[in-house]
Amino acid sequence: MFNHTNVIDLTHTITNGMPVYPGTSAPRIAQSCTVSQNGFAEKELTLCSHVGTHMDAPAHIINNAETLDALPTATFIGSACLLDVSSASAISFDILMKHERTIAQCDFVIFASGHEKYWGTETYFSPFPVLDKEAATWLTTQKLKGVGIDAISFDTMDASELFIHTILLSHGLVLIENLTNLASITESMFTFAALPLKIHESDGAPVRAIAILP
């Protein structure tokens, strides 16, 4: 049975003025119709494909790679584990090896960097732990559908190239960024779902991400 105690929302609300990756246009939400004036309510939304809690498709970085709308729906749901990397400066291969058996049972690995607590402040764009090359490469050898993190990117903010993105996306994984509320996940294994908007040839899309606890 699903209820408010075992279904955890991991999604930031999309709002005007929300944090976005530098250079990305912020969402614009306007009330185009109201019940009092038009008999129904409707909002006009203008937003980029990588705002808020969102998913990167392989096509985000790799030419002619798959877009989200081309992926099987089963790509977006599966078993997951949560790894606390908040005390690490980088997510290394050695850290992953401590959880190798658990990762082997997962479709998704979710990294809790602790950075979600800075959402809405300039500190959100400050350094946060990211995968190093060896760790990212090893993850591509596992039977994963994707990886997620509670930070704005899988690469450092000063990266000249999206190197870690390239490693992961070139092997067909999807990436979920800007997750939140990870501290509410109290189980070592859970069901994770992140359903992207079905946009034609989408390189990425906002998602409603949830954890379903056993």
Tab-separated table of N, CA and C in Angstrom, residues 39-166:
chain	number	residue	atom	x	y	z
A	39	GLY	N	-13.403	31.473	-16.032
A	39	GLY	CA	-14.164	30.258	-15.742
A	39	GLY	C	-13.283	29.035	-15.529
A	40	PHE	N	-11.992	29.181	-15.706
A	40	PHE	CA	-11.037	28.100	-15.455
A	40	PHE	C	-9.667	28.719	-15.185
A	41	ALA	N	-8.815	27.976	-14.520
A	41	ALA	CA	-7.462	28.441	-14.218
A	41	ALA	C	-6.457	27.749	-15.131
A	42	GLU	N	-5.485	28.523	-15.588
A	42	GLU	CA	-4.434	27.967	-16.448
A	42	GLU	C	-3.179	28.823	-16.304
A	43	LYS	N	-2.016	28.149	-16.276
A	43	LYS	CA	-0.746	28.855	-16.203
A	43	LYS	C	0.025	28.691	-17.509
A	44	GLU	N	0.770	29.709	-17.859
A	44	GLU	CA	1.677	29.652	-19.004
A	44	GLU	C	3.086	29.429	-18.474
A	45	LEU	N	3.736	28.380	-18.968
A	45	LEU	CA	5.046	27.999	-18.485
A	45	LEU	C	6.101	28.203	-19.566
A	46	THR	N	7.199	28.835	-19.196
A	46	THR	CA	8.362	28.944	-20.067
A	46	THR	C	9.561	28.438	-19.277
A	47	LEU	N	10.148	27.336	-19.715
A	47	LEU	CA	11.257	26.766	-18.950
A	47	LEU	C	12.176	25.964	-19.850
A	48	CYS	N	13.440	25.925	-19.455
A	48	CYS	CA	14.430	25.115	-20.162
A	48	CYS	C	14.320	23.661	-19.719
A	49	SER	N	14.929	22.791	-20.490
A	49	SER	CA	14.746	21.350	-20.261
A	49	SER	C	15.565	20.812	-19.101
A	50	HIS	N	16.463	21.640	-18.542
A	50	HIS	CA	17.321	21.163	-17.451
A	50	HIS	C	17.172	22.034	-16.205
A	51	VAL	N	15.937	22.418	-15.885
A	51	VAL	CA	15.708	23.219	-14.686
A	51	VAL	C	15.159	22.336	-13.574
A	52	GLY	N	15.419	22.765	-12.342
A	52	GLY	CA	14.888	22.058	-11.185
A	52	GLY	C	15.391	20.623	-11.117
A	53	THR	N	14.624	19.781	-10.469
A	53	THR	CA	14.936	18.357	-10.436
A	53	THR	C	14.660	17.806	-11.827
A	54	HIS	N	15.698	17.362	-12.503
A	54	HIS	CA	15.541	17.013	-13.923
A	54	HIS	C	16.403	15.807	-14.282
A	55	MET	N	16.158	15.294	-15.462
A	55	MET	CA	16.896	14.147	-15.977
A	55	MET	C	17.635	14.535	-17.246
A	56	ASP	N	18.910	14.111	-17.334
A	56	ASP	CA	19.703	14.271	-18.552
A	56	ASP	C	19.601	13.000	-19.388
A	57	ALA	N	19.310	13.157	-20.662
A	57	ALA	CA	19.348	12.043	-21.604
A	57	ALA	C	20.758	11.916	-22.181
A	58	PRO	N	21.115	10.754	-22.727
A	58	PRO	CA	22.393	10.654	-23.436
A	58	PRO	C	22.581	11.752	-24.484
A	59	ALA	N	21.485	12.184	-25.126
A	59	ALA	CA	21.562	13.209	-26.166
A	59	ALA	C	21.944	14.582	-25.624
A	60	HIS	N	21.964	14.739	-24.301
A	60	HIS	CA	22.369	16.008	-23.701
A	60	HIS	C	23.818	16.339	-24.035
A	61	ILE	N	24.643	15.322	-24.178
A	61	ILE	CA	26.074	15.516	-24.404
A	61	ILE	C	26.565	14.809	-25.662
A	62	ILE	N	25.931	13.690	-26.017
A	62	ILE	CA	26.438	12.833	-27.091
A	62	ILE	C	25.638	13.061	-28.370
A	63	ASN	N	26.315	13.397	-29.445
A	63	ASN	CA	25.644	13.611	-30.729
A	63	ASN	C	24.897	12.354	-31.179
A	64	ASN	N	23.666	12.527	-31.617
A	64	ASN	CA	22.838	11.460	-32.176
A	64	ASN	C	22.533	10.346	-31.168
A	65	ALA	N	22.712	10.617	-29.889
A	65	ALA	CA	22.366	9.626	-28.863
A	65	ALA	C	20.870	9.692	-28.577
A	66	GLU	N	20.407	8.759	-27.738
A	66	GLU	CA	18.978	8.663	-27.475
A	66	GLU	C	18.463	9.853	-26.665
A	67	THR	N	17.274	10.282	-27.012
A	67	THR	CA	16.562	11.305	-26.260
A	67	THR	C	15.613	10.622	-25.278
A	68	LEU	N	15.124	11.372	-24.313
A	68	LEU	CA	14.296	10.759	-23.273
A	68	LEU	C	13.028	10.130	-23.837
A	69	ASP	N	12.412	10.780	-24.817
A	69	ASP	CA	11.160	10.255	-25.365
A	69	ASP	C	11.375	8.958	-26.138
A	70	ALA	N	12.619	8.657	-26.502
A	70	ALA	CA	12.916	7.424	-27.232
A	70	ALA	C	13.244	6.261	-26.306
A	71	LEU	N	13.436	6.543	-25.036
A	71	LEU	CA	13.815	5.494	-24.097
A	71	LEU	C	12.591	4.734	-23.612
A	72	PRO	N	12.718	3.436	-23.325
A	72	PRO	CA	11.596	2.675	-22.770
A	72	PRO	C	11.165	3.272	-21.430
A	73	THR	N	9.891	3.252	-21.161
A	73	THR	CA	9.369	3.817	-19.915
A	73	THR	C	9.979	3.149	-18.688
A	74	ALA	N	10.328	1.878	-18.810
A	74	ALA	CA	10.933	1.150	-17.685
A	74	ALA	C	12.283	1.724	-17.281
A	75	THR	N	12.889	2.545	-18.150
A	75	THR	CA	14.157	3.193	-17.819
A	75	THR	C	14.029	4.072	-16.586
A	76	PHE	N	12.831	4.564	-16.321
A	76	PHE	CA	12.647	5.632	-15.345
A	76	PHE	C	12.228	5.141	-13.960
A	77	ILE	N	12.204	3.847	-13.756
A	77	ILE	CA	11.816	3.308	-12.460
A	77	ILE	C	12.617	2.040	-12.177
A	78	GLY	N	12.944	1.827	-10.889
A	78	GLY	CA	13.684	0.619	-10.556
A	78	GLY	C	14.161	0.639	-9.116
A	79	SER	N	14.910	-0.374	-8.763
A	79	SER	CA	15.466	-0.476	-7.419
A	79	SER	C	16.622	0.506	-7.264
A	80	ALA	N	16.784	1.030	-6.051
A	80	ALA	CA	17.812	2.044	-5.833
A	80	ALA	C	18.433	1.896	-4.458
A	81	CYS	N	19.630	2.435	-4.339
A	81	CYS	CA	20.297	2.547	-3.043
A	81	CYS	C	20.790	3.970	-2.887
A	82	LEU	N	20.901	4.399	-1.628
A	82	LEU	CA	21.339	5.750	-1.306
A	82	LEU	C	22.718	5.679	-0.671
A	83	LEU	N	23.688	6.402	-1.236
A	83	LEU	CA	25.038	6.444	-0.692
A	83	LEU	C	25.319	7.838	-0.133
A	84	ASP	N	25.649	7.911	1.143
A	84	ASP	CA	25.981	9.180	1.792
A	84	ASP	C	27.436	9.522	1.490
A	85	VAL	N	27.637	10.571	0.701
A	85	VAL	CA	28.998	11.000	0.341
A	85	VAL	C	29.256	12.419	0.847
A	86	SER	N	28.474	12.839	1.838
A	86	SER	CA	28.543	14.220	2.306
A	86	SER	C	29.874	14.570	2.963
A	87	SER	N	30.591	13.569	3.451
A	87	SER	CA	31.872	13.839	4.109
A	87	SER	C	33.059	13.683	3.169
A	88	ALA	N	32.792	13.387	1.899
A	88	ALA	CA	33.865	13.149	0.924
A	88	ALA	C	34.091	14.391	0.074
A	89	SER	N	35.332	14.618	-0.306
A	89	SER	CA	35.644	15.709	-1.232
A	89	SER	C	35.399	15.283	-2.675
A	90	ALA	N	35.457	13.968	-2.911
A	90	ALA	CA	35.174	13.404	-4.233
A	90	ALA	C	34.586	12.010	-4.028
A	91	ILE	N	33.796	11.559	-4.994
A	91	ILE	CA	33.204	10.218	-4.935
A	91	ILE	C	34.155	9.285	-5.671
A	92	SER	N	34.960	8.598	-4.921
A	92	SER	CA	36.045	7.801	-5.488
A	92	SER	C	35.630	6.348	-5.711
A	93	PHE	N	36.462	5.644	-6.457
A	93	PHE	CA	36.280	4.211	-6.673
A	93	PHE	C	36.291	3.468	-5.345
A	94	ASP	N	37.165	3.868	-4.422
A	94	ASP	CA	37.240	3.201	-3.118
A	94	ASP	C	35.927	3.329	-2.346
A	95	ILE	N	35.279	4.477	-2.449
A	95	ILE	CA	33.976	4.653	-1.790
A	95	ILE	C	32.956	3.697	-2.396
A	96	LEU	N	32.933	3.604	-3.703
A	96	LEU	CA	31.980	2.711	-4.365
A	96	LEU	C	32.235	1.259	-3.997
A	97	MET	N	33.485	0.885	-3.854
A	97	MET	CA	33.812	-0.501	-3.535
A	97	MET	C	33.270	-0.924	-2.170
A	98	LYS	N	33.096	0.024	-1.263
A	98	LYS	CA	32.525	-0.287	0.043
A	98	LYS	C	31.049	-0.688	-0.077
A	99	HIS	N	30.434	-0.343	-1.208
A	99	HIS	CA	29.014	-0.620	-1.426
A	99	HIS	C	28.804	-1.489	-2.667
A	100	GLU	N	29.841	-2.195	-3.075
A	100	GLU	CA	29.790	-2.941	-4.333
A	100	GLU	C	28.635	-3.934	-4.373
A	101	ARG	N	28.422	-4.693	-3.309
A	101	ARG	CA	27.361	-5.704	-3.305
A	101	ARG	C	25.983	-5.062	-3.385
A	102	THR	N	25.820	-3.946	-2.706
A	102	THR	CA	24.531	-3.250	-2.758
A	102	THR	C	24.275	-2.689	-4.145
A	103	ILE	N	25.283	-2.040	-4.732
A	103	ILE	CA	25.137	-1.464	-6.072
A	103	ILE	C	24.793	-2.535	-7.097
A	104	ALA	N	25.323	-3.734	-6.905
A	104	ALA	CA	25.051	-4.838	-7.838
A	104	ALA	C	23.580	-5.210	-7.876
A	105	GLN	N	22.823	-4.831	-6.852
A	105	GLN	CA	21.397	-5.151	-6.786
A	105	GLN	C	20.519	-4.002	-7.293
A	106	CYS	N	21.137	-2.911	-7.727
A	106	CYS	CA	20.397	-1.680	-8.003
A	106	CYS	C	20.258	-1.375	-9.489
A	107	ASP	N	19.181	-0.668	-9.802
A	107	ASP	CA	19.035	-0.018	-11.105
A	107	ASP	C	19.545	1.418	-11.059
A	108	PHE	N	19.457	2.024	-9.864
A	108	PHE	CA	19.888	3.410	-9.688
A	108	PHE	C	20.753	3.525	-8.437
A	109	VAL	N	21.773	4.361	-8.519
A	109	VAL	CA	22.540	4.751	-7.339
A	109	VAL	C	22.290	6.237	-7.116
A	110	ILE	N	21.836	6.581	-5.910
A	110	ILE	CA	21.539	7.967	-5.564
A	110	ILE	C	22.582	8.442	-4.559
A	111	PHE	N	23.253	9.545	-4.882
A	111	PHE	CA	24.301	10.080	-4.029
A	111	PHE	C	23.770	11.257	-3.208
A	112	ALA	N	23.888	11.135	-1.889
A	112	ALA	CA	23.495	12.216	-0.982
A	112	ALA	C	24.738	13.014	-0.618
A	113	SER	N	24.932	14.142	-1.277
A	113	SER	CA	26.109	14.979	-1.035
A	113	SER	C	25.895	15.926	0.133
A	114	GLY	N	24.642	16.083	0.564
A	114	GLY	CA	24.311	17.049	1.603
A	114	GLY	C	24.147	18.459	1.074
A	115	HIS	N	24.348	18.634	-0.241
A	115	HIS	CA	24.329	19.983	-0.802
A	115	HIS	C	22.917	20.537	-0.958
A	116	GLU	N	21.927	19.685	-0.890
A	116	GLU	CA	20.548	20.160	-1.049
A	116	GLU	C	20.176	21.203	0.003
A	117	LYS	N	20.850	21.198	1.156
A	117	LYS	CA	20.519	22.148	2.225
A	117	LYS	C	20.853	23.586	1.827
A	118	TYR	N	21.647	23.754	0.780
A	118	TYR	CA	22.025	25.091	0.336
A	118	TYR	C	21.132	25.612	-0.796
A	119	TRP	N	20.134	24.847	-1.162
A	119	TRP	CA	19.221	25.257	-2.248
A	119	TRP	C	18.698	26.669	-1.976
A	120	GLY	N	18.731	27.511	-2.983
A	120	GLY	CA	18.231	28.871	-2.843
A	120	GLY	C	19.277	29.865	-2.380
A	121	THR	N	20.525	29.399	-2.163
A	121	THR	CA	21.609	30.289	-1.756
A	121	THR	C	22.764	30.170	-2.746
A	122	GLU	N	23.685	31.129	-2.694
A	122	GLU	CA	24.855	31.084	-3.565
A	122	GLU	C	25.737	29.873	-3.269
A	123	THR	N	25.672	29.393	-2.024
A	123	THR	CA	26.494	28.253	-1.630
A	123	THR	C	26.125	26.992	-2.405
A	124	TYR	N	24.912	26.953	-2.949
A	124	TYR	CA	24.501	25.791	-3.735
A	124	TYR	C	25.424	25.566	-4.932
A	125	PHE	N	26.064	26.641	-5.395
A	125	PHE	CA	26.955	26.548	-6.552
A	125	PHE	C	28.417	26.367	-6.138
A	126	SER	N	28.669	26.231	-4.841
A	126	SER	CA	30.018	26.018	-4.338
A	126	SER	C	30.412	24.556	-4.509
A	127	PRO	N	31.681	24.201	-4.271
A	127	PRO	CA	32.114	22.816	-4.513
A	127	PRO	C	31.302	21.766	-3.755
A	128	PHE	N	31.012	20.691	-4.445
A	128	PHE	CA	30.294	19.541	-3.894
A	128	PHE	C	30.979	18.294	-4.432
A	129	PRO	N	30.855	17.158	-3.754
A	129	PRO	CA	31.555	15.949	-4.230
A	129	PRO	C	30.988	15.448	-5.553
A	130	VAL	N	31.878	15.120	-6.471
A	130	VAL	CA	31.486	14.519	-7.747
A	130	VAL	C	32.310	13.259	-7.966
A	131	LEU	N	31.834	12.417	-8.847
A	131	LEU	CA	32.558	11.199	-9.208
A	131	LEU	C	33.895	11.538	-9.860
A	132	ASP	N	34.926	10.759	-9.530
A	132	ASP	CA	36.153	10.880	-10.297
A	132	ASP	C	36.076	9.922	-11.497
A	133	LYS	N	37.064	9.999	-12.366
A	133	LYS	CA	37.030	9.234	-13.618
A	133	LYS	C	36.913	7.738	-13.369
A	134	GLU	N	37.699	7.210	-12.433
A	134	GLU	CA	37.691	5.776	-12.172
A	134	GLU	C	36.343	5.312	-11.642
A	135	ALA	N	35.750	6.096	-10.746
A	135	ALA	CA	34.456	5.732	-10.175
A	135	ALA	C	33.364	5.789	-11.230
A	136	ALA	N	33.363	6.847	-12.036
A	136	ALA	CA	32.347	6.973	-13.082
A	136	ALA	C	32.458	5.837	-14.092
A	137	THR	N	33.677	5.516	-14.476
A	137	THR	CA	33.892	4.434	-15.446
A	137	THR	C	33.413	3.099	-14.878
A	138	TRP	N	33.704	2.846	-13.607
A	138	TRP	CA	33.257	1.597	-12.992
A	138	TRP	C	31.736	1.500	-12.978
A	139	LEU	N	31.056	2.592	-12.693
A	139	LEU	CA	29.587	2.574	-12.669
A	139	LEU	C	29.017	2.152	-14.021
A	140	THR	N	29.697	2.496	-15.107
A	140	THR	CA	29.199	2.127	-16.437
A	140	THR	C	29.319	0.628	-16.694
A	141	THR	N	30.076	-0.090	-15.867
A	141	THR	CA	30.218	-1.543	-16.024
A	141	THR	C	29.142	-2.296	-15.247
A	142	GLN	N	28.378	-1.575	-14.449
A	142	GLN	CA	27.307	-2.190	-13.679
A	142	GLN	C	26.011	-2.167	-14.488
A	143	LYS	N	25.030	-2.895	-14.027
A	143	LYS	CA	23.762	-2.967	-14.764
A	143	LYS	C	22.808	-1.885	-14.269
A	144	LEU	N	23.240	-0.645	-14.424
A	144	LEU	CA	22.475	0.490	-13.928
A	144	LEU	C	21.672	1.155	-15.040
A	145	LYS	N	20.533	1.706	-14.641
A	145	LYS	CA	19.766	2.557	-15.552
A	145	LYS	C	20.206	4.009	-15.433
A	146	GLY	N	20.596	4.397	-14.208
A	146	GLY	CA	20.985	5.784	-14.024
A	146	GLY	C	21.533	6.049	-12.644
A	147	VAL	N	21.944	7.301	-12.452
A	147	VAL	CA	22.456	7.764	-11.168
A	147	VAL	C	21.837	9.124	-10.873
A	148	GLY	N	21.733	9.441	-9.582
A	148	GLY	CA	21.151	10.713	-9.179
A	148	GLY	C	21.973	11.367	-8.094
A	149	ILE	N	21.792	12.685	-7.926
A	149	ILE	CA	22.526	13.433	-6.911
A	149	ILE	C	21.709	14.649	-6.481
A	150	ASP	N	21.939	15.093	-5.237
A	150	ASP	CA	21.242	16.263	-4.704
A	150	ASP	C	22.061	17.534	-4.909
A	151	ALA	N	22.750	17.624	-6.000
A	151	ALA	CA	23.540	18.797	-6.384
A	151	ALA	C	23.168	19.172	-7.806
A	152	ILE	N	23.695	20.290	-8.274
A	152	ILE	CA	23.250	20.835	-9.549
A	152	ILE	C	23.880	20.155	-10.759
A	153	SER	N	24.941	19.354	-10.525
A	153	SER	CA	25.625	18.748	-11.665
A	153	SER	C	26.415	17.526	-11.227
A	154	PHE	N	26.730	16.658	-12.178
A	154	PHE	CA	27.646	15.554	-11.937
A	154	PHE	C	29.090	15.945	-12.245
A	155	ASP	N	29.285	17.143	-12.750
A	155	ASP	CA	30.625	17.687	-12.937
A	155	ASP	C	30.806	18.900	-12.034
A	156	THR	N	32.043	19.257	-11.766
A	156	THR	CA	32.308	20.437	-10.962
A	156	THR	C	31.858	21.690	-11.714
A	157	MET	N	31.574	22.738	-10.963
A	157	MET	CA	31.067	23.959	-11.578
A	157	MET	C	32.126	24.653	-12.437
A	158	ASP	N	33.404	24.379	-12.178
A	158	ASP	CA	34.466	25.019	-12.950
A	158	ASP	C	35.025	24.121	-14.053
A	159	ALA	N	34.331	23.006	-14.323
A	159	ALA	CA	34.825	22.081	-15.349
A	159	ALA	C	34.756	22.722	-16.733
A	160	SER	N	35.847	22.631	-17.479
A	160	SER	CA	35.859	23.173	-18.844
A	160	SER	C	35.096	22.265	-19.802
A	161	GLU	N	35.034	20.978	-19.468
A	161	GLU	CA	34.254	20.007	-20.227
A	161	GLU	C	33.416	19.189	-19.248
A	162	LEU	N	32.261	18.743	-19.694
A	162	LEU	CA	31.405	17.916	-18.835
A	162	LEU	C	31.881	16.468	-18.941
A	163	PHE	N	33.043	16.223	-18.353
A	163	PHE	CA	33.763	14.966	-18.532
A	163	PHE	C	33.023	13.786	-17.912
A	164	ILE	N	32.535	13.955	-16.676
A	164	ILE	CA	31.827	12.862	-16.003
A	164	ILE	C	30.486	12.611	-16.683
A	165	HIS	N	29.795	13.679	-17.068
A	165	HIS	CA	28.582	13.512	-17.876
A	165	HIS	C	28.858	12.634	-19.100
A	166	THR	N	29.946	12.946	-19.788
A	166	THR	CA	30.265	12.230	-21.024
A	166	THR	C	30.484	10.747	-20.767
